[in-house]
Coordinates of C-alpha atoms in Angstrom, one line a residue:
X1 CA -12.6 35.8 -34.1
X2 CA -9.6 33.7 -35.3
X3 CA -8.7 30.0 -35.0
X4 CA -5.5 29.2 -34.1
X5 CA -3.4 26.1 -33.9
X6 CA -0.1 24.9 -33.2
X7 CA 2.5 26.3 -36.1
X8 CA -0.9 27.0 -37.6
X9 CA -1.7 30.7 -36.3
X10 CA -1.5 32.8 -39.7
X11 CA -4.4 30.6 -41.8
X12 CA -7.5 32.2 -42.0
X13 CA -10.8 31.7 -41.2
X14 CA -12.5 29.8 -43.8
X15 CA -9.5 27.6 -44.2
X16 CA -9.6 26.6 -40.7
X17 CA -12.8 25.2 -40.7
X18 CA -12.1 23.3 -43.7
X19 CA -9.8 21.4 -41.3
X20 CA -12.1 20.9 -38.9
X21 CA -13.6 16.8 -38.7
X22 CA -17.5 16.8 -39.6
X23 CA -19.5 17.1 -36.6
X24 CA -20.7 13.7 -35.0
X25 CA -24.2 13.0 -35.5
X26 CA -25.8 13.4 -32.1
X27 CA -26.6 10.0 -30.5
X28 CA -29.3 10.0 -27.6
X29 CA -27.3 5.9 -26.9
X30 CA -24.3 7.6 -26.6
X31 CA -24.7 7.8 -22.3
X32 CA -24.8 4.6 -22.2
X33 CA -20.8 4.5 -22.5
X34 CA -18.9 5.7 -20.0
X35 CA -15.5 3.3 -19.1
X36 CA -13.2 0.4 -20.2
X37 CA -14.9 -2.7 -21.0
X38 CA -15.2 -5.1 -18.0
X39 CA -16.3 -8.5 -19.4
X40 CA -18.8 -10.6 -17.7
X41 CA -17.8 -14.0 -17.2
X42 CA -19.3 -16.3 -19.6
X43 CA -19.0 -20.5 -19.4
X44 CA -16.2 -22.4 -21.1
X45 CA -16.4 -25.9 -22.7
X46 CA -13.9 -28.2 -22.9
X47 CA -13.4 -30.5 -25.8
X48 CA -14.0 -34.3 -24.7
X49 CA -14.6 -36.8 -27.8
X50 CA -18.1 -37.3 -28.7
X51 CA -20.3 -40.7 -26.8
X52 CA -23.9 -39.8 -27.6
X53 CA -26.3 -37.8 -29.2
X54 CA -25.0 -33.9 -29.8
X55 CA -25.5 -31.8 -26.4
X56 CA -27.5 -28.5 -27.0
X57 CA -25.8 -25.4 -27.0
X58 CA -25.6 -23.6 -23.7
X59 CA -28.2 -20.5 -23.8
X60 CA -26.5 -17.0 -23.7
X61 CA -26.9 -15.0 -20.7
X62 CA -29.5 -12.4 -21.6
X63 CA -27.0 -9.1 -21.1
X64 CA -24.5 -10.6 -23.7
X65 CA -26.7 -11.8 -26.0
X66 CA -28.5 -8.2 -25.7
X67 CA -24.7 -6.7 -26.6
X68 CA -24.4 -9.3 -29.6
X69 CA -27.7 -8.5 -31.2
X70 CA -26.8 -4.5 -30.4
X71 CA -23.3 -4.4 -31.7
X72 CA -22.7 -3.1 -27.9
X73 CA -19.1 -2.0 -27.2
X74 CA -18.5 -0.9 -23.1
X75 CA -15.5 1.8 -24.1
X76 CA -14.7 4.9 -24.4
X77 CA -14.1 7.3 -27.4
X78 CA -10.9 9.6 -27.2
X79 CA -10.7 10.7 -30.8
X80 CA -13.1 13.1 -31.1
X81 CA -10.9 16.6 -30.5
X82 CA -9.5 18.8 -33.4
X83 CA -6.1 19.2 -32.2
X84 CA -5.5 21.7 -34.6
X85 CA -8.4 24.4 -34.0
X86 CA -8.5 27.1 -31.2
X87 CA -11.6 29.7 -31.5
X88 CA -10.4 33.2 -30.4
X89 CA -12.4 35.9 -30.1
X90 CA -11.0 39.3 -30.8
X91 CA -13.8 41.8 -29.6
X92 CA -14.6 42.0 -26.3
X93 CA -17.2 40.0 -24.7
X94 CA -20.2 42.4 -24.6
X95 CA -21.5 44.1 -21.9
X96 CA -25.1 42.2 -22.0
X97 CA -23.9 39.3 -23.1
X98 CA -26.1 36.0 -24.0
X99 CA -25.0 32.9 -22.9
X100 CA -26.5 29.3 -23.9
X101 CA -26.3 26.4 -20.5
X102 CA -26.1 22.5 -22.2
X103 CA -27.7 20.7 -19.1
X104 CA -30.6 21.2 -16.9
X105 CA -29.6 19.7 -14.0
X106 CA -28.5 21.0 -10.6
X107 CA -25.4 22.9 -12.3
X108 CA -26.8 24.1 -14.9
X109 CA -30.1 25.7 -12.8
X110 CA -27.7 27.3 -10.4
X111 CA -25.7 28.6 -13.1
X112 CA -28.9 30.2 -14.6
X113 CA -29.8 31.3 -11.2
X114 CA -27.1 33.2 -10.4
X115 CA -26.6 34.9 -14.1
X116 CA -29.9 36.4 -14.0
X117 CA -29.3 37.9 -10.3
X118 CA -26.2 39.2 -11.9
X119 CA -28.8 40.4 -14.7
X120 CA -27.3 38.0 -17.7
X121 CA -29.2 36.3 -19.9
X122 CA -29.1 32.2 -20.4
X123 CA -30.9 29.9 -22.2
X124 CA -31.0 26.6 -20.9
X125 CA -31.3 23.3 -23.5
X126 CA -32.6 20.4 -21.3
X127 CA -32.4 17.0 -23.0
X128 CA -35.1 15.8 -20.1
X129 CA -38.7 14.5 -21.8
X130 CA -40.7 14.5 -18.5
X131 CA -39.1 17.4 -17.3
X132 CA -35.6 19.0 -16.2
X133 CA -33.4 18.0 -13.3
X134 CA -30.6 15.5 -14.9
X135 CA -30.2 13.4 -11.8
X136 CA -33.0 15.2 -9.8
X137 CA -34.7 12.7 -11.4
X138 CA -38.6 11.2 -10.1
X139 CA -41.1 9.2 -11.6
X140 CA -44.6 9.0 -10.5
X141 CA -47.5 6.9 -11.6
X142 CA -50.6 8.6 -13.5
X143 CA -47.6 10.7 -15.8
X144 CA -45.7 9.7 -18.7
X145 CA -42.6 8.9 -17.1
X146 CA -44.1 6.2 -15.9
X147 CA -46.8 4.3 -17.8
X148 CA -45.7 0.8 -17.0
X149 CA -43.0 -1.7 -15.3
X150 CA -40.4 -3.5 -17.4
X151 CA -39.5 -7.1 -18.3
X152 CA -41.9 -10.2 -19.2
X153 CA -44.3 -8.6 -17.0
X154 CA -44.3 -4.8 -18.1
X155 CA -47.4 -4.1 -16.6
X156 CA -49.2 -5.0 -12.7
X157 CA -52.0 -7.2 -12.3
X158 CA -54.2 -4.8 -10.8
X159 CA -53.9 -0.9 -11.2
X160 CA -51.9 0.8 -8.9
X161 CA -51.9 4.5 -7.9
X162 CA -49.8 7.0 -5.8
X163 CA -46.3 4.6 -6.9
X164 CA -43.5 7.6 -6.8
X165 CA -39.5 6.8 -6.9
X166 CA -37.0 9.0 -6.5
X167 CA -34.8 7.3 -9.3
X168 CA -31.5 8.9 -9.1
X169 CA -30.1 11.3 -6.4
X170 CA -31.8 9.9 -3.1
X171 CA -31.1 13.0 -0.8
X172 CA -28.7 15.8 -0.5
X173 CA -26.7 17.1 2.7
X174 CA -24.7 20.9 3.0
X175 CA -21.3 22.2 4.4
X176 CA -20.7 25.3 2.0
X177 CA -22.6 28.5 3.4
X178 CA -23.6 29.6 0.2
X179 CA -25.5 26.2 -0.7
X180 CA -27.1 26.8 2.7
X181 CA -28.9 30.1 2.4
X182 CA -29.9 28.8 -0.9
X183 CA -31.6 25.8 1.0
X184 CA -32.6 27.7 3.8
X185 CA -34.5 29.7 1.0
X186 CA -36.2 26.7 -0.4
X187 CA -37.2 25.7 3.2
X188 CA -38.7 28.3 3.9
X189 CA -41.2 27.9 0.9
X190 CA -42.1 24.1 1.9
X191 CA -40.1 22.8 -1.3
X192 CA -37.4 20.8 0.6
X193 CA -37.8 19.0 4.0
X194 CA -35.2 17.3 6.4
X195 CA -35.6 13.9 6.3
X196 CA -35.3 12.3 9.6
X197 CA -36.1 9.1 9.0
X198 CA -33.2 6.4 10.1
X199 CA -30.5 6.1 7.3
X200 CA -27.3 4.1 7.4
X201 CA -25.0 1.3 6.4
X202 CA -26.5 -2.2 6.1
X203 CA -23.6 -4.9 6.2
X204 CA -24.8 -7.1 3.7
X205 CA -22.7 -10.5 5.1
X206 CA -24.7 -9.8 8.9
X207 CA -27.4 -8.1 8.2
X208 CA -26.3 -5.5 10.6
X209 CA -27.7 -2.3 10.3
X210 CA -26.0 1.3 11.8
X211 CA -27.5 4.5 11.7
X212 CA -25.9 7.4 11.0
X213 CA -25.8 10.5 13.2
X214 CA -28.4 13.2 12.2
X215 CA -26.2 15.5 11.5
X216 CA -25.8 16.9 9.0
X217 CA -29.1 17.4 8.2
X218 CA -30.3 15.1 5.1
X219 CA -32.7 17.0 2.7
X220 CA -35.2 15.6 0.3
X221 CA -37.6 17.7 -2.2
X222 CA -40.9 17.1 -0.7
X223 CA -42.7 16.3 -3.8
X224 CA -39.9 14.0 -5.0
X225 CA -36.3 15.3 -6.0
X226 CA -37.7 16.2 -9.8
X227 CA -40.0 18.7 -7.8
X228 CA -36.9 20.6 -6.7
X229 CA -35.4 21.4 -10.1
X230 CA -38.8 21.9 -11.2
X231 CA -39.8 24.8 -8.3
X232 CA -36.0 25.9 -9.4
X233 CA -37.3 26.4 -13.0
X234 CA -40.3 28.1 -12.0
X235 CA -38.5 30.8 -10.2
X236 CA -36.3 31.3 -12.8
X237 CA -38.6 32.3 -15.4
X238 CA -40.2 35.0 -13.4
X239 CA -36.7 36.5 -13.4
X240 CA -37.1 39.1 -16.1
X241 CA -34.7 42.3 -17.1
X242 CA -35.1 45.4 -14.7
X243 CA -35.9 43.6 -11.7
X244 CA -34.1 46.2 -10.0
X245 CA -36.9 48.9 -11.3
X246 CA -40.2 47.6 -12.0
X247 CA -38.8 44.4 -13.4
X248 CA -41.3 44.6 -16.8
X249 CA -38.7 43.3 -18.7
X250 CA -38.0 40.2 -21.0
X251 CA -37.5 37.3 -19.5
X252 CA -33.6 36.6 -18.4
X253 CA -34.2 32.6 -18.3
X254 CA -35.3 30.7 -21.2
X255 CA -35.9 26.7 -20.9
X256 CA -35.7 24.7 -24.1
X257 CA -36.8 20.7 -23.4
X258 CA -37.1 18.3 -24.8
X259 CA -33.8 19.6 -26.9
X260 CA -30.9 17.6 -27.8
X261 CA -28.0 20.1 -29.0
X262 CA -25.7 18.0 -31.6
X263 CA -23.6 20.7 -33.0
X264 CA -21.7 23.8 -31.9
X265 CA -19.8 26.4 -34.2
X266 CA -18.4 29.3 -34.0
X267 CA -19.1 32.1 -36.7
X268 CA -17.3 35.2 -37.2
X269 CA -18.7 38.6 -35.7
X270 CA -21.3 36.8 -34.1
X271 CA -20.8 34.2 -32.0
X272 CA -21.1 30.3 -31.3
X273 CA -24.2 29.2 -33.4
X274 CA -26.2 25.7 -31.7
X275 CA -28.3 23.1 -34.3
X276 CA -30.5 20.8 -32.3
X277 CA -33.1 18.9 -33.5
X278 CA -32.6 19.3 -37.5
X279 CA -32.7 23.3 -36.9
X280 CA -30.7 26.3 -35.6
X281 CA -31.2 26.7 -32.0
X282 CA -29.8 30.0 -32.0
X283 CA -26.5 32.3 -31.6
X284 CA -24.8 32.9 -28.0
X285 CA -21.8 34.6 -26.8
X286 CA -20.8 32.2 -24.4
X287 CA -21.8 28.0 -23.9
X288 CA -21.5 26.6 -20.9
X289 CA -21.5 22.3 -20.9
X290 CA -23.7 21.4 -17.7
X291 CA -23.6 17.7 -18.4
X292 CA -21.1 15.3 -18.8
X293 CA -20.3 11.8 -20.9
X294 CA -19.8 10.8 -24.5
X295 CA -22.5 13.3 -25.2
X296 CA -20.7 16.3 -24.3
X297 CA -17.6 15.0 -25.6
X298 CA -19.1 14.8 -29.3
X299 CA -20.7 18.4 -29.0
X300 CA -17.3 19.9 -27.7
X301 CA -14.7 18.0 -29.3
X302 CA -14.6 18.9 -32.7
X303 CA -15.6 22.8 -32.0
X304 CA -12.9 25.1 -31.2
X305 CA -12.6 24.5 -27.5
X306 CA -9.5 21.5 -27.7
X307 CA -8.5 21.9 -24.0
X308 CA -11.9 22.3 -22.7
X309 CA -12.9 18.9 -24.7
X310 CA -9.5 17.2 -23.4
X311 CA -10.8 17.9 -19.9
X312 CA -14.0 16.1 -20.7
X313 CA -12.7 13.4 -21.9
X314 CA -10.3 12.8 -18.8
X315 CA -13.8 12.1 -16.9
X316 CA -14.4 8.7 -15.7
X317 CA -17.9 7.9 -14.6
X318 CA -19.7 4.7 -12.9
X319 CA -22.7 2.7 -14.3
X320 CA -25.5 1.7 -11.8
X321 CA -28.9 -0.2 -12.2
X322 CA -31.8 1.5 -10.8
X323 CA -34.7 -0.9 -9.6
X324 CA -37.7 0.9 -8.8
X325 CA -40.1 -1.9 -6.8
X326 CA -43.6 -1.0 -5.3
X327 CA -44.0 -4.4 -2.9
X328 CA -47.7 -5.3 -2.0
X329 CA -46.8 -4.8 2.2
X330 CA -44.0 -3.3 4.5
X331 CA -40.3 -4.6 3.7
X332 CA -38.8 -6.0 7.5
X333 CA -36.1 -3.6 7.6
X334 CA -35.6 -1.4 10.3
X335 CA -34.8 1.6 8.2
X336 CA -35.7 3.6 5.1
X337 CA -32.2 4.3 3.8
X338 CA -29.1 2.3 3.7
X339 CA -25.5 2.5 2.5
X340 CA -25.1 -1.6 1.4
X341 CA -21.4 -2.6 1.9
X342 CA -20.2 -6.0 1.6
X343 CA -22.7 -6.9 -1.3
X344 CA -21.3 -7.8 -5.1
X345 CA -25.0 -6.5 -6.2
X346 CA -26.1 -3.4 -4.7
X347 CA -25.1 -0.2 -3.2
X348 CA -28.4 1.3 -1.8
X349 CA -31.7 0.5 -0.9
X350 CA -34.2 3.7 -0.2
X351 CA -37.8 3.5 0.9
X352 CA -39.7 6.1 -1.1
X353 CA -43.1 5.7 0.9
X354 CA -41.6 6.8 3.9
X355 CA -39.3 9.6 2.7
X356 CA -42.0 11.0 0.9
X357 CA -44.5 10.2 2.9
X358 CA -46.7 8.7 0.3
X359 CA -50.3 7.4 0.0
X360 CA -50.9 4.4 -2.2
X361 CA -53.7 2.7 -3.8
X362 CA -53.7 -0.2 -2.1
X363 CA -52.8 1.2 1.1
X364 CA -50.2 -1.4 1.8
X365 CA -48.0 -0.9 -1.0
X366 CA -44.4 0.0 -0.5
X367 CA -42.4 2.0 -2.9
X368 CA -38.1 1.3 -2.7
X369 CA -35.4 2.3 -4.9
X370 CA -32.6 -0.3 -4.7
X371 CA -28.8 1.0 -6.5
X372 CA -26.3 -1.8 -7.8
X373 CA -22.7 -1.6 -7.7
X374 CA -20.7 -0.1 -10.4
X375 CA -18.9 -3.3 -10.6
X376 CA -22.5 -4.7 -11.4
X377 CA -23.3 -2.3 -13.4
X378 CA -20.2 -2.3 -15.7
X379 CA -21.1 -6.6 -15.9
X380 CA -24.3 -6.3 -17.3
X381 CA -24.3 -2.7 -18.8
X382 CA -26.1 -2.6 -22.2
X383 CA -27.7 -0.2 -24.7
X384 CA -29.6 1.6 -22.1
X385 CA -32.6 3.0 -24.3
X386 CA -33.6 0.0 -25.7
X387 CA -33.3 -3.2 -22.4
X388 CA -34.6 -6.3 -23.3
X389 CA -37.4 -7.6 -21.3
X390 CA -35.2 -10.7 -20.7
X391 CA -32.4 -8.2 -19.6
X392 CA -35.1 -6.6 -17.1
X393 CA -36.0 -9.6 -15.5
X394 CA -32.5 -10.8 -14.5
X395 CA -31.5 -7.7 -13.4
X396 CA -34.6 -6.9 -11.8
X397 CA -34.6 -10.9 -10.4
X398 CA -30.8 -10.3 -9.2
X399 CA -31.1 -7.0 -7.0
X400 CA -34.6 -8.1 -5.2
X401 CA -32.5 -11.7 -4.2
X402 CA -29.4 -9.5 -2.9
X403 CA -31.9 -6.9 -1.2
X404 CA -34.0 -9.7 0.3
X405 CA -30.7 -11.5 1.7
X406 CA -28.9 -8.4 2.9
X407 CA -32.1 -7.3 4.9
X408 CA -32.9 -10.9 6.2
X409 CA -30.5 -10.1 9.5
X410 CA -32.5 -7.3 9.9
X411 CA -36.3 -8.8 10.1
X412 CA -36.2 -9.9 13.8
X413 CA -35.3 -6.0 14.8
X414 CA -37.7 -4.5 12.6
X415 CA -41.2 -2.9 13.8
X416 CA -42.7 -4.7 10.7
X417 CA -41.0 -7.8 11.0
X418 CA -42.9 -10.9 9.2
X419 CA -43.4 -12.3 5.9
X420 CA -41.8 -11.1 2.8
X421 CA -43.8 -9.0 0.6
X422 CA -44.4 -9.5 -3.0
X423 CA -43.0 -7.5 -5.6
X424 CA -46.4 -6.0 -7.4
X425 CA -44.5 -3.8 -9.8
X426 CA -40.7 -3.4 -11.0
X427 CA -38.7 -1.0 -13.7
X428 CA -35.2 -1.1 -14.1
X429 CA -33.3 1.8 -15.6
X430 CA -29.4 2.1 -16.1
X431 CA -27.5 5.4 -15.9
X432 CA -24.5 4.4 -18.0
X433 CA -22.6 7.4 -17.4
X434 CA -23.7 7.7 -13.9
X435 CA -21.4 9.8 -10.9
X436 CA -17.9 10.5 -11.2
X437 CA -14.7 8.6 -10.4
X438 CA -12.1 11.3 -10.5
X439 CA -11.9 14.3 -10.8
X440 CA -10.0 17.8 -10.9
X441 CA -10.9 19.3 -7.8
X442 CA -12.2 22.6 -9.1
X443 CA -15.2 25.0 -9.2
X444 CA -15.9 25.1 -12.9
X445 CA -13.8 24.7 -15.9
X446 CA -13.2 28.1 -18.2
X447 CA -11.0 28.8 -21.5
X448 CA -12.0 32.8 -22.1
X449 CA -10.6 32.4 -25.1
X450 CA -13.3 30.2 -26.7
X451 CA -15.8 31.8 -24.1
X452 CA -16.3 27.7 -23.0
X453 CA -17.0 27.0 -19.6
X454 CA -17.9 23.3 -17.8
X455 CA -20.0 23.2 -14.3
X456 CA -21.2 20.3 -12.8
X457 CA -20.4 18.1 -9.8
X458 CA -17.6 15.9 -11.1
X459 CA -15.3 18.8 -10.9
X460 CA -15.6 19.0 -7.2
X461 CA -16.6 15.7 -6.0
X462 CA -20.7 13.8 -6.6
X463 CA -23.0 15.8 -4.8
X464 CA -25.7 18.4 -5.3
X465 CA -24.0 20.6 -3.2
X466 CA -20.9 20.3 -5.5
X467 CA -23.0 21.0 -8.3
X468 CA -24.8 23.9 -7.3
X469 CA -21.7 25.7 -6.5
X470 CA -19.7 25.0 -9.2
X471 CA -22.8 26.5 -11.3
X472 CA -23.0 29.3 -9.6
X473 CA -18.9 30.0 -9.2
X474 CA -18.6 29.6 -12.9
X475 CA -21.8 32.2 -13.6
X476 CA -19.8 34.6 -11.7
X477 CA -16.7 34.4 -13.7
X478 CA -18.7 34.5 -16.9
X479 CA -20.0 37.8 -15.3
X480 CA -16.5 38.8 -14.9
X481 CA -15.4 38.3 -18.6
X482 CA -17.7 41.5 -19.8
X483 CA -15.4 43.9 -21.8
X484 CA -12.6 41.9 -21.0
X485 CA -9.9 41.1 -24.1
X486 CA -6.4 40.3 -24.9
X487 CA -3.9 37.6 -23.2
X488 CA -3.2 39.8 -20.1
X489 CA -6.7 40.5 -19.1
X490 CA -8.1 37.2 -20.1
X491 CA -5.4 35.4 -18.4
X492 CA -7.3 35.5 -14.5
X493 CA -10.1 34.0 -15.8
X494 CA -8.5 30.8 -17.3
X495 CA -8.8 27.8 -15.0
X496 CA -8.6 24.0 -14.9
X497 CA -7.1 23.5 -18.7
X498 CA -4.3 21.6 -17.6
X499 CA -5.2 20.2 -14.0
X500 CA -4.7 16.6 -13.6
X501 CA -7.4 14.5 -12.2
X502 CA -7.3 12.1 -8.9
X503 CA -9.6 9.2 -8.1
X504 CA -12.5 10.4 -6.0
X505 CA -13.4 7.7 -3.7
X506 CA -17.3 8.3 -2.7
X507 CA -19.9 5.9 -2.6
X508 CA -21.4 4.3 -5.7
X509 CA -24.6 6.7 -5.5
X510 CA -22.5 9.9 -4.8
X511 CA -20.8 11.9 -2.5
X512 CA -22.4 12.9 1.0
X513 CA -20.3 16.1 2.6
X514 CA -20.4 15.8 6.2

């Protein structure tokens, strides 16, 4: 292996790494930041002379006093790549090679997937405490993930049961044949479903509600979308080395979560060496980044891999609210998914107890998932592991008033049309490094020099579809690199280094291909 830099190429190994910036301690706050700051309006005083008693100062709104008692800054670091540094390795990459995937989510699943049919090894570091997924995300009552509700009331008056919110990617569609036999597949086995309830755009000024056509076909994971990734993970670890024999081998899949990896570096003769959790996670011939945001930027940036860690840093992403409400009777709407244009607040509104077809304890309840805007969510975007219960309330307060007036065109129409129902429960949750706003329009991301590849769905577009295959088309080129050396033959296999990024205009909760 060599390092090599602009007017730098003849220094040697250990005084290369001398140059290299400390690595970043690992941050688990450091999704939260994702774009340029966009500064909520605050009230101005103007200075009149003084006729009575001293006036009392006006409170703080509770998202900007949250970022002055946080030290919150909404930006973006761009500092963070050694310029100078360029791993090359000079052997080969080996026949059986071992490759390490950064990111359990739909990307980096697929890209596990499809290394083990191609009989590779991976081990996948998911950062994911209730389980893996990224954005397939769920949570359910009775598990961890979801103990309580949030803001001055954390917890319901009475104990609920059977509450289940899909709180990130609400359904999925497919164009690209590949995806399809793969869903076809997990059909078959009963672990996704077509959901056919009505779904479409809400104007938010009218009340107007109109359906989309049913095709294509929307999917949902019938157990909730964390089910999928989880059914994903099960098949994967019963993939095992001479599955084309008797298939007694090791296992080719290896799943590492809870495991934040804060450090990569590349060590002579042997490969690119991962610490994690205060300890050596272990050595790999190639890393693949499945995730995306400041976090990846800090792992990659200071390693060896300068134009991969550019390209990450060119990534813009949105910041939503999630409200996750169970309400104590039927909402009057007359549908269980909608698009919501025209409203400053929110961007989706999906009801869980239909998609998924849930029983609750009451019977009456009524699970939703209600999205903001980005333009919301970049206004009251704060340090998203720790939100104040003051912050909870008004954002959970300020989504329910802009769901219940956007839907109050809608009650005369609806089957269940009639009082209001009470909000029993509420949790809000912010993705501050949400879904992609541009992007470079390409299947994966690869220097073969570094052996450092990126997958995930901003390169194509926002979807799980886009995601899945850009995990699997970079697994296949990894596959490709074996025995592979040298400028000429490496040369094929580099893509996307230098490819400019263009807006991608989806909706604020992803992209739909149809």
């Amino acid at each position: 292996m060599e390092r090599t830099g602009s007017g730098a190429s003849g220094l040697n190994l250990a005084t290369k790494l001398k140059q290299i910036p400390p690595a970043v301690k690992h941050n688990r706050n450091d999704q939260r930041d994702s774009m340029a700051t966009i500064r909520q309006p605050q009230p101005t005083r103007q200075s009149q002379p003084s006729t009575g008693p001293p006036r009392s100062p006006i409170p703080l709104d509770p998202v900007e006093k949250a970022r002055r008692q946080m030290g919150y800054r909404n930006n973006w670091n761009r500092k963070l790549v050694d310029q100078d540094s360029q791993v090359r390795w000079s052997e080969p990459l080996s026949l059986n090679p071992s490759v390490a995937i950064i990111g359990g989510g739909m990307s980096g699943l697929m890209c596990a997937r499809e290394l083990a049919r191609l009989g590779i090894r991976s081990t996948v570091f998911d950062t994911g405490k209730h389980g893996v997924g990224g954005r397939m995300a769920t949570r359910a009552s009775g598990e961890p993930s979801l103990r309580s509700g949030t803001g001055s009331r954390g917890k319901p008056e009475v104990q609920l049961g059977g509450l289940r919110f899909d709180h990130a990617a609400q359904f999925f569609t497919v164009t690209d044949p590949l995806f399809q036999d793969i869903v076809d597949e997990w059909l078959e086995e009963g672990v996704v479903r077509v959901w056919d309830g009505p779904v479409g755009k809400l104007r938010a000024d009218s009340g107007a509600f109109y359906p989309l056509p049913p095709s294509p076909p929307r999917y949902v994971a019938t157990g909730g979308m964390r089910s999928l990734a989880e059914g994903v993970v099960e098949q994967l670890l019963l993939q095992r080395e001479g599955a084309g024999s008797e298939g007694r081998g090791p296992s080719l899949v290896e799943v590492k979560r809870p495991v934040w990896v804060g450090k990569m570096q590349a060590e002579e003769g042997r490969g690119w060496a991962l610490q994690g959790e205060g300890r050596l996670q272990g050595v790999y011939d190639v890393v693949v980044i499945a995730h995306n945001g400041k976090c990846a930027n800090r792992l990659v940036g200071p390693a060896g891999s300068p134009r991969v860690a550019e390209q990450l840093m060119r990534l813009r992403l949105n910041a939503v609210w999630a409200l996750m409400v169970a309400f104590d009777g039927p909402v009057p709407a007359p549908f269980e998914g909608a698009f919501i244009q025209g409203s400053p607040v929110l961007s989706w509104a999906g009801n869980n107890t239909a998609k998924m077809q849930l029983r609750h304890s009451p019977s009456d309840l009524e699970c939703w998932t209600i999205f903001s805007t980005n333009a919301y969510g970049q206004a009251n975007k704060v340090p998203q592991e720790a939100i104040p219960a003051d912050v909870a309330d008004k954002i959970a307060g300020e989504m329910l008033a802009a769901f219940r007036q956007a839907t109050s065109g809608t009650a005369s129409s609806s089957p269940a049309a009639g009082r209001w129902p009470r909000p029993v429960f509420t949790r809000v949750q912010l993705w501050g490094a949400a879904l992609p706003l541009n992007t470079p329009g390409l299947p994966y991301i690869l220097d073969p020099d570094s052996r450092v590849g990126v997958c995930g769905d901003w390169l194509m577009g926002g979807s799980l579809q886009a995601a899945a295959v850009s995990g699997i088309s970079l697994a296949r080129k990894i596959a490709g690199l074996r025995g592979k050396s040298g400028p000429e033959q490496l040369a094929p296999f580099r893509l996307g280094l230098n490819t400019q990024f263009t807006p991608l205009r989806t909706t604020d909760i992803g992209e739909f291909p149809h």
